[in-house]
Short mmCIF file of C-alpha atoms and ligand atoms in Angstrom, two decimals:
data_model
loop_
_atom_site.label_atom_id
_atom_site.label_comp_id
_atom_site.label_asym_id
_atom_site.label_seq_id
_atom_site.Cartn_x
_atom_site.Cartn_y
_atom_site.Cartn_z
CA MET M 217 -0.05 -0.49 0.16
CA TYR M 218 2.61 1.88 0.61
CA HIS M 219 6.64 2.63 0.63
CA LEU M 220 9.77 5.29 1.46
CA GLN M 221 11.22 7.18 -1.57
CA CYS M 222 13.80 9.25 -1.67
CA ILE M 223 12.75 12.44 -2.61
CA GLU M 224 16.14 13.62 -4.69
CA CYS M 225 17.42 10.36 -6.85
CA GLY M 226 13.87 8.37 -6.10
CA SER M 227 15.43 5.43 -4.33
CA ILE M 228 12.57 2.82 -2.91
CA TYR M 229 12.88 1.85 0.65
CA SER M 230 10.11 -0.89 2.08
CA ILE M 231 8.25 -0.05 4.85
CA GLU M 232 10.84 -2.87 6.89
CA GLU M 233 13.32 -1.38 6.92
CA VAL M 234 14.67 1.54 9.51
CA VAL M 235 15.71 4.09 7.73
CA TYR M 236 15.20 7.59 7.51
CA THR M 237 17.10 9.46 4.82
CA CYS M 238 18.68 8.23 1.02
CA ARG M 239 21.27 5.71 1.55
CA ASN M 240 22.68 6.34 -1.35
CA CYS M 241 22.21 10.06 -1.41
CA GLY M 242 21.75 11.37 1.78
CA GLY M 243 18.31 12.64 0.59
CA LEU M 244 14.64 13.05 2.72
CA LEU M 245 12.98 10.61 2.59
CA ASP M 246 8.62 10.40 1.56
CA VAL M 247 5.79 7.98 2.44
CA ILE M 248 4.25 6.85 -1.34
CA TYR M 249 0.91 6.45 -1.02
CA ASP M 250 -0.54 4.09 -4.39
CA TYR M 251 -4.33 6.80 -4.08
CA ASN M 252 -5.91 4.21 -5.82
CA GLU M 253 -6.45 1.94 -3.31
CA ILE M 254 -7.81 4.10 -1.20
CA GLU M 255 -11.00 4.70 -0.82
CA LEU M 256 -12.61 7.92 0.93
CA SER M 257 -14.99 9.97 0.80
CA LYS M 258 -17.29 13.13 2.13
CA LYS M 259 -19.75 11.35 3.36
CA GLU M 260 -17.59 8.97 5.05
CA LEU M 261 -15.34 11.58 6.72
CA SER M 262 -18.03 13.66 8.46
CA LYS M 263 -19.88 10.84 10.05
CA GLN M 264 -17.04 11.08 12.49
CA PRO M 265 -15.99 13.90 14.92
CA LEU M 266 -12.26 15.28 13.88
CA SER M 267 -9.04 13.26 15.28
CA VAL M 268 -5.46 12.38 13.89
CA TRP M 269 -6.79 8.44 13.75
CA LYS M 270 -10.07 10.00 11.56
CA TYR M 271 -7.33 9.98 8.82
CA LYS M 272 -5.75 6.40 9.36
CA LYS M 273 -6.50 5.57 5.90
CA LEU M 274 -4.07 8.25 5.14
CA LEU M 275 -1.32 7.05 8.03
CA PRO M 276 0.64 4.49 7.31
CA ILE M 277 0.03 1.95 9.98
CA THR M 278 -1.26 -1.51 10.19
CA ARG M 279 -1.44 -1.43 14.40
CA ASP M 280 -3.65 -0.30 16.98
CA PRO M 281 -1.89 2.99 17.94
CA VAL M 282 -0.54 4.58 20.83
CA THR M 283 -3.02 7.55 21.44
CA LEU M 284 -3.78 9.95 23.56
CA GLN M 285 -6.93 11.27 21.30
CA GLU M 286 -5.04 14.18 19.65
CA GLY M 287 -6.02 16.60 16.78
CA GLY M 288 -10.22 17.52 17.11
CA THR M 289 -8.47 21.05 17.77
CA GLN M 290 -10.11 24.00 17.16
CA LEU M 291 -10.48 26.84 14.51
CA TYR M 292 -11.14 29.99 15.47
CA LYS M 293 -12.86 32.40 13.80
CA LEU M 294 -11.26 36.50 13.93
CA HIS M 295 -12.75 38.99 15.13
CA ARG M 296 -11.46 41.91 16.45
CA LEU M 297 -8.20 41.46 15.52
CA ALA M 298 -8.85 40.42 12.17
CA GLU M 299 -10.42 43.92 12.20
CA ASP M 300 -7.50 45.31 13.18
CA LEU M 301 -5.66 43.77 10.10
CA GLU M 302 -7.46 44.75 7.64
CA ALA M 303 -8.26 41.16 6.35
CA LYS M 304 -11.89 39.84 5.46
CA GLU M 305 -11.62 36.31 7.10
CA VAL M 306 -8.93 35.07 9.40
CA TYR M 307 -8.71 31.93 11.27
CA VAL M 308 -6.25 30.59 14.11
CA LYS M 309 -5.96 26.80 13.93
CA HIS M 310 -4.72 26.01 17.34
CA GLU M 311 -2.33 23.12 18.43
CA GLY M 312 -1.58 23.97 21.84
CA MET M 313 -5.05 21.97 22.81
CA ASN M 314 -3.26 19.15 21.99
CA PRO M 315 -2.47 16.44 24.72
CA THR M 316 0.71 18.01 26.15
CA GLY M 317 0.15 21.73 24.14
CA SER M 318 1.74 20.99 20.39
CA PHE M 319 0.97 20.13 17.08
CA LYS M 320 4.24 17.70 17.81
CA ASP M 321 1.76 15.27 19.84
CA ARG M 322 -0.32 14.55 15.79
CA GLY M 323 3.68 13.45 14.65
CA MET M 324 4.36 11.27 17.49
CA THR M 325 1.42 9.87 18.03
CA VAL M 326 2.21 8.54 14.52
CA GLY M 327 6.04 7.96 15.13
CA VAL M 328 5.86 6.29 18.02
CA THR M 329 3.38 3.56 16.27
CA LYS M 330 5.56 3.50 14.16
CA ALA M 331 8.69 2.58 16.32
CA LEU M 332 6.22 -0.30 17.65
CA GLU M 333 6.05 -1.86 14.55
CA LEU M 334 9.19 -2.02 13.37
CA GLY M 335 10.22 -3.49 17.15
CA MET M 336 12.48 -0.83 17.97
CA SER M 337 12.77 -0.24 21.72
CA THR M 338 13.46 2.91 23.07
CA VAL M 339 13.22 6.34 21.38
CA ALA M 340 14.87 9.31 21.12
CA CYS M 341 15.17 12.91 19.72
CA ALA M 342 16.19 16.54 19.73
CA SER M 343 14.14 19.67 20.68
CA THR M 344 13.67 22.75 21.28
CA GLY M 345 10.82 21.80 23.81
CA ASN M 346 7.86 20.15 22.35
CA THR M 347 9.52 17.76 20.11
CA SER M 348 10.22 16.12 24.01
CA ALA M 349 6.96 17.08 25.17
CA SER M 350 5.77 14.88 23.22
CA LEU M 351 7.95 11.38 22.61
CA SER M 352 7.57 12.14 26.79
CA ILE M 353 4.30 10.42 26.64
CA TYR M 354 3.80 8.84 23.40
CA GLY M 355 6.82 6.98 25.03
CA ALA M 356 5.31 6.63 28.31
CA LYS M 357 2.04 5.40 26.85
CA ALA M 358 3.13 2.76 25.28
CA GLY M 359 5.50 1.67 27.97
CA ILE M 360 9.27 2.25 26.16
CA PRO M 361 12.19 4.71 27.50
CA ALA M 362 12.49 8.25 25.93
CA VAL M 363 16.07 9.94 26.01
CA VAL M 364 15.67 13.57 24.61
CA LEU M 365 18.75 15.81 24.30
CA LEU M 366 18.37 19.66 24.64
CA PRO M 367 19.66 22.41 24.03
CA ALA M 368 20.86 24.22 27.36
CA GLY M 369 19.12 26.69 28.87
CA LYS M 370 17.50 27.75 25.47
CA VAL M 371 14.24 25.56 26.39
CA ALA M 372 11.39 27.04 27.61
CA LEU M 373 10.06 25.85 31.85
CA GLY M 374 7.09 24.36 31.32
CA LYS M 375 8.08 22.26 27.98
CA VAL M 376 11.00 20.58 30.36
CA ALA M 377 8.77 19.88 32.44
CA GLN M 378 6.24 17.86 30.68
CA ALA M 379 10.03 15.94 29.63
CA LEU M 380 10.42 15.63 33.44
CA MET M 381 7.03 14.46 34.73
CA HIS M 382 6.57 12.16 31.93
CA GLY M 383 9.97 9.67 32.86
CA ALA M 384 11.94 10.89 29.40
CA LYS M 385 16.01 10.63 29.93
CA VAL M 386 16.45 14.16 29.47
CA LEU M 387 19.94 15.01 28.82
CA SER M 388 20.92 18.55 28.69
CA ILE M 389 23.63 19.71 25.63
CA ARG M 390 25.84 22.54 25.78
CA GLY M 391 25.59 23.73 22.48
CA ASN M 392 22.35 25.04 20.38
CA PHE M 393 19.41 22.54 18.70
CA ASP M 394 21.26 22.23 16.05
CA GLU M 395 24.01 20.37 17.40
CA ALA M 396 21.76 18.48 19.62
CA LEU M 397 20.42 17.04 16.75
CA MET M 398 23.58 15.47 15.33
CA LEU M 399 24.60 14.43 18.41
CA VAL M 400 21.23 11.99 18.60
CA ARG M 401 21.66 10.88 14.76
CA ASP M 402 24.44 10.11 15.80
CA LEU M 403 23.79 8.24 19.33
CA CYS M 404 20.76 6.37 17.01
CA ALA M 405 22.42 4.72 14.55
CA LYS M 406 25.39 3.61 17.30
CA GLU M 407 22.45 2.15 19.64
CA ASP M 408 19.88 1.44 17.53
CA PHE M 409 17.08 3.94 18.92
CA TYR M 410 14.43 4.88 16.76
CA LEU M 411 14.91 8.46 16.08
CA LEU M 412 11.67 10.76 16.07
CA ASN M 413 12.78 13.62 15.14
CA SER M 414 10.93 15.54 12.24
CA ILE M 415 13.60 13.99 9.71
CA ASN M 416 11.48 10.38 10.10
CA PRO M 417 8.96 10.81 7.03
CA TYR M 418 6.65 8.89 9.87
CA ARG M 419 5.73 12.63 11.78
CA LEU M 420 4.80 14.60 8.82
CA GLU M 421 2.11 11.95 8.49
CA GLY M 422 1.24 12.20 11.56
CA GLN M 423 1.40 16.28 10.60
CA LYS M 424 -0.39 16.56 7.74
CA THR M 425 -4.05 16.33 9.31
CA ILE M 426 -3.76 19.94 10.19
CA GLY M 427 -4.43 20.23 6.88
CA PHE M 428 -7.21 17.67 6.70
CA GLU M 429 -8.80 18.99 9.36
CA ILE M 430 -8.70 22.42 7.93
CA ALA M 431 -10.38 21.10 4.60
CA ASP M 432 -12.66 19.63 6.95
CA GLN M 433 -14.04 22.45 9.66
CA LEU M 434 -13.81 24.35 6.26
CA GLY M 435 -16.60 22.23 5.25
CA TRP M 436 -14.21 20.58 2.69
CA GLU M 437 -13.18 23.75 1.20
CA VAL M 438 -9.37 24.53 0.83
CA PRO M 439 -8.36 28.24 2.14
CA ASP M 440 -6.76 30.66 0.44
CA ARG M 441 -3.64 30.52 2.37
CA ILE M 442 -1.99 28.67 5.40
CA VAL M 443 0.78 30.91 7.47
CA LEU M 444 3.03 29.75 10.60
CA PRO M 445 5.66 29.49 11.64
CA VAL M 446 8.65 27.80 10.33
CA GLY M 447 11.28 26.11 12.77
CA ASN M 448 13.17 22.40 10.65
CA ALA M 449 10.01 23.21 8.62
CA GLY M 450 8.40 20.13 8.62
CA ASN M 451 5.66 20.99 9.47
CA ILE M 452 4.76 23.25 6.56
CA THR M 453 5.45 20.04 4.42
CA ALA M 454 3.97 17.79 5.97
CA ILE M 455 0.60 20.80 5.92
CA TYR M 456 1.16 20.87 1.96
CA LYS M 457 0.83 17.39 1.77
CA GLY M 458 -2.49 16.79 3.29
CA PHE M 459 -3.54 18.90 1.08
CA LYS M 460 -2.39 17.57 -2.21
CA GLU M 461 -3.36 14.80 -1.01
CA LEU M 462 -6.67 15.63 -0.26
CA LYS M 463 -7.23 17.23 -3.93
CA THR M 464 -5.15 13.80 -5.38
CA LEU M 465 -8.60 12.17 -3.28
CA GLY M 466 -11.50 13.83 -5.40
CA ILE M 467 -12.30 15.21 -2.28
CA THR M 468 -10.76 18.81 -2.62
CA ASP M 469 -9.72 20.85 -5.51
CA THR M 470 -7.27 23.68 -4.73
CA VAL M 471 -4.21 24.14 -2.77
CA PRO M 472 -3.71 27.35 -0.02
CA LYS M 473 -0.50 29.00 -0.83
CA MET M 474 2.25 27.58 2.18
CA THR M 475 3.76 31.10 3.44
CA GLY M 476 6.17 30.01 6.14
CA ILE M 477 7.65 33.12 9.09
CA GLN M 478 10.47 32.94 11.32
CA ALA M 479 11.92 35.09 13.47
CA GLU M 480 14.72 37.31 12.49
CA GLY M 481 17.50 35.70 14.25
CA ALA M 482 16.97 32.75 12.51
CA PRO M 483 15.78 32.61 8.78
CA PRO M 484 17.83 30.23 6.65
CA VAL M 485 13.87 29.43 5.08
CA VAL M 486 13.00 33.41 4.18
CA ASP M 487 16.24 34.03 3.25
CA ALA M 488 16.72 30.68 -0.14
CA VAL M 489 13.21 32.04 -0.84
CA ARG M 490 14.48 35.47 -1.05
CA SER M 491 17.37 34.51 -3.22
CA LYS M 492 14.86 31.99 -4.56
CA GLN M 493 17.08 29.05 -4.23
CA GLN M 494 16.75 25.52 -3.57
CA ASN M 495 18.87 25.14 -0.87
CA ILE M 496 19.08 26.99 2.33
CA THR M 497 22.24 28.34 4.29
CA PRO M 498 23.15 27.23 7.25
CA ASP M 499 23.01 30.19 9.98
CA PRO M 500 25.54 29.29 12.72
CA ASP M 501 23.83 31.16 15.52
CA PRO M 502 20.70 31.45 15.52
CA GLU M 503 18.65 34.05 18.24
CA THR M 504 15.15 34.86 19.29
CA ILE M 505 12.44 34.41 22.12
CA ALA M 506 10.40 32.05 20.00
CA THR M 507 12.96 29.20 21.49
CA ALA M 508 10.54 26.86 19.30
CA ILE M 509 12.16 28.05 16.25
CA ARG M 510 15.73 28.61 17.50
CA ILE M 511 17.05 26.32 14.16
CA GLY M 512 19.71 26.84 11.61
CA ASN M 513 19.73 24.51 10.11
CA PRO M 514 16.18 23.02 9.24
CA VAL M 515 16.34 20.02 7.79
CA ASN M 516 13.41 19.79 5.57
CA ALA M 517 14.15 22.66 4.60
CA ARG M 518 14.37 20.96 0.67
CA LYS M 519 11.14 19.56 1.48
CA ALA M 520 9.73 23.02 2.59
CA LEU M 521 11.21 25.20 -0.18
CA LYS M 522 9.16 23.22 -2.46
CA ALA M 523 5.98 22.77 -0.65
CA VAL M 524 6.53 27.69 -0.92
CA TYR M 525 7.11 27.65 -4.24
CA GLU M 526 4.97 25.11 -5.91
CA SER M 527 1.82 26.15 -3.75
CA GLY M 528 2.94 29.94 -4.77
CA GLY M 529 3.50 30.71 -1.07
CA THR M 530 5.81 33.15 0.37
CA ALA M 531 8.27 33.41 2.98
CA GLU M 532 9.02 36.74 5.87
CA THR M 533 10.89 37.82 9.16
CA VAL M 534 9.48 39.14 11.55
CA THR M 535 11.07 40.18 14.92
CA ASP M 536 10.35 39.25 18.12
CA GLU M 537 9.07 42.80 19.66
CA GLU M 538 6.61 41.94 16.55
CA ILE M 539 6.23 38.66 17.48
CA ILE M 540 5.45 39.53 21.43
CA THR M 541 2.74 42.10 20.33
CA ALA M 542 1.33 39.74 17.87
CA GLN M 543 0.92 36.60 21.45
CA LYS M 544 -0.32 39.71 23.00
CA GLN M 545 -3.06 40.77 20.46
CA LEU M 546 -4.01 37.55 19.65
CA ALA M 547 -4.61 36.84 23.90
CA GLN M 548 -5.98 40.23 24.67
CA MET M 549 -8.30 41.00 21.67
CA GLU M 550 -9.50 36.86 20.85
CA GLY M 551 -8.46 34.94 23.63
CA ILE M 552 -6.41 32.68 22.43
CA GLY M 553 -2.55 32.31 24.34
CA VAL M 554 0.26 31.13 22.05
CA GLU M 555 3.63 30.94 22.60
CA PRO M 556 5.52 33.30 20.88
CA ALA M 557 6.38 31.14 18.05
CA SER M 558 3.17 30.70 16.65
CA ALA M 559 2.35 34.13 17.35
CA SER M 560 5.39 34.74 14.62
CA SER M 561 2.24 33.50 11.98
CA ILE M 562 0.13 36.48 12.86
CA ALA M 563 3.38 38.88 12.95
CA GLY M 564 4.11 37.46 9.23
CA LEU M 565 0.39 37.54 8.76
CA ARG M 566 0.42 41.77 9.17
CA LYS M 567 3.08 42.81 7.99
CA LEU M 568 2.81 40.06 3.98
CA LEU M 569 -0.86 42.61 4.36
CA GLN M 570 0.79 45.55 4.88
CA ASN M 571 3.03 44.89 2.20
CA GLY M 572 0.97 43.86 -0.78
CA THR M 573 2.33 40.54 -0.49
CA ILE M 574 -1.18 39.23 0.77
CA ASP M 575 -4.35 40.43 -0.59
CA PRO M 576 -7.17 41.16 2.43
CA ASP M 577 -10.01 39.34 0.93
CA GLU M 578 -7.96 36.06 0.88
CA ARG M 579 -9.43 33.39 3.35
CA ILE M 580 -6.36 32.78 5.66
CA VAL M 581 -5.82 30.43 8.42
CA CYS M 582 -2.96 30.89 10.81
CA ILE M 583 -1.76 27.87 12.59
CA ALA M 584 -1.29 28.64 16.53
CA THR M 585 1.57 26.14 17.06
CA GLY M 586 1.59 25.69 20.92
CA HIS M 587 -0.13 26.69 23.92
CA LEU M 588 0.28 30.26 26.39
CA LEU M 589 1.16 27.91 28.93
CA LYS M 590 4.23 26.17 27.99
CA ASP M 591 6.52 29.54 28.00
CA SER M 592 5.18 30.79 31.56
CA GLU M 593 8.72 32.65 32.16
CA HIS M 594 8.52 35.01 29.37
CA VAL M 595 5.14 36.08 29.83
CA LEU M 596 6.43 37.82 33.31
CA ASN M 597 9.12 38.94 31.06
CA VAL M 598 6.71 40.14 28.61
CA CYS M 599 3.57 41.38 31.02
CA PRO M 600 3.12 43.89 34.31
CA LYS M 601 3.54 41.71 37.02
CA PRO M 602 1.28 41.38 39.44
CA ILE M 603 0.17 44.47 41.82
CA GLU M 604 1.30 43.05 45.70
CA ILE M 605 -1.16 45.19 47.93
CA ASN M 606 -2.84 44.74 51.49
CA ALA M 607 -5.97 43.01 52.23
CA THR M 608 -8.15 45.91 52.81
CA ILE M 609 -10.60 46.95 49.94
CA GLU M 610 -9.11 50.61 50.30
CA ASP M 611 -6.16 48.89 49.06
CA VAL M 612 -7.92 47.45 46.33
CA ARG M 613 -10.26 50.16 44.88
CA LYS M 614 -6.50 52.32 44.53
CA ALA M 615 -5.19 50.01 43.03
CA VAL M 616 -8.09 48.83 40.54
CA PHE M 617 -8.83 52.54 39.98
CA ALA M 618 -4.39 53.73 39.44
C1 PLP N 115 7.98 22.40 16.05
C2 PLP N 115 7.87 24.29 16.73
C3 PLP N 115 7.33 25.14 15.54
C4 PLP N 115 8.33 24.52 14.21
O1 PLP N 115 7.67 23.58 13.69
P1 PLP N 115 8.98 22.29 12.15
O2 PLP N 115 7.60 21.44 11.96
O3 PLP N 115 9.94 22.40 12.98
O4 PLP N 115 9.05 24.07 11.19
C5 PLP N 115 6.88 26.09 16.08
N1 PLP N 115 6.04 26.60 16.72
C6 PLP N 115 6.38 25.86 17.78
C7 PLP N 115 5.01 25.59 19.46
C8 PLP N 115 7.15 24.12 17.93
O5 PLP N 115 6.95 23.81 18.82
ZN1 ZN N 116 18.35 9.35 -2.91
#
C-alpha cells in the first residue's frame, strides 16, 4: 500500500526498514501511497468526529495506534483582531489544544506507533522543547524509554517540566538545537534507538492531518493561504502534503499558498525564498525569543522550499518585538493563548498584508503551533507584574482605579 522514496534520487525503501534518509544520496524520504487503492469520501469522513486517527486510511500504520486522542483542535474565526489587521477572513487553528499543548503530538502518535511496528525498544529525539514533551507522553503510553536532548538554557520551562514528569531521560546539551540533532542522529545509529525528529518521514504523516482537519472544518473548502511558523520546516511540508492528498483523492480541488514565517534572528528558509534558492545556507548562530523556531539548519528545508514554490506561497521574517505584540493581540483581542513561536504567524500575516503581498480578501488560516502555558517565564518578562497590596478594600480599590 505504501513505501518510502527519496525525494532527490528516487531510491525506494521498504516499510520494514529502519531508515531516515536516503542511503544512496542522503536525501529526505517521503511516504508514497497508492492513491488508487484508497477510497475515502466526504460523506464517510463527515460521519466521524475530528482526530488524527479519523484519517487512518491515509496514515502508514497497520497496528493499533499509541494514542492520547490528539488532533480535533479548534479552528477559531478571528473578529476583533481580523478587523485590526484589515483582513476579511482569518482563522486560527489552535494546535496548543493537543494533549501536550503542541502540534508535535500529531506526529508523535504516528511516530511512536511506527517505532513499535518496527520492533524498536527505545525512542529518542533532539528538541527545542515541544518534541521532547510529546515524545515523553507517547513513550510513557507505549511503555518504552524515551531519551531527549535539549539545548541547555534555551528551552521553555513548561516543556522541560513535561519531559521530566512523563519520565524521559532528559539530557541538557551545552550547544544549540542543531548540535543536539547531530548528536542524537549519531546516538540512534550507534545504539539502535528510534529517531523521532521530523527528519523521520512518519512524523510528517501525522502532522499532515492538520491540513485534513482544516478542510474538514471549513466544510471541505480549502483556504487561500496557510500562514505558520517555520523551524525545522517539517510542519509546512506536512500540511502542504495533507492538502495535496485531498486534491489527489478528489475531495477538494485546490491547495493553499503555503506561507512560512521565521524570526529575524533565525531566517535560513526566508533567505532562500528571497533569493529563489532550492537550498538553504545554514545559520550557525540562530537567536530569537521564539525558542521553538530557534533553528539555524532546518532539516526539512528542501521539502519546505518545494511546498512554498509549488503552492505559490512565500516566506517572511518578523522581529521578536513583532512576535510579542502579536502574542498579546491574540491573547487580549481574541482570548487565544499561544507561545511566542506561534504568534509569529500573526506577526508575519500583518507584515505581508501591510506590504501588499497578501490580499485582504483572502481566506487565511494561521497555525498556532503551541500553547501559552508552555512558556510562562516569558510572560513574566513581557507583561506587567501582579500588583501586590494589603488585604483591604481601600487598597484593592486604589489599585483597580489607579
Ligand atoms: C516545532 C514547533 C515549531 C516549528 O515547526 P517545524 O515543523 O520545526 O517547522 C513552531 N512552533 C512550535 C510551538 C513548535 O513546537
Ligand atoms: Zn537518494
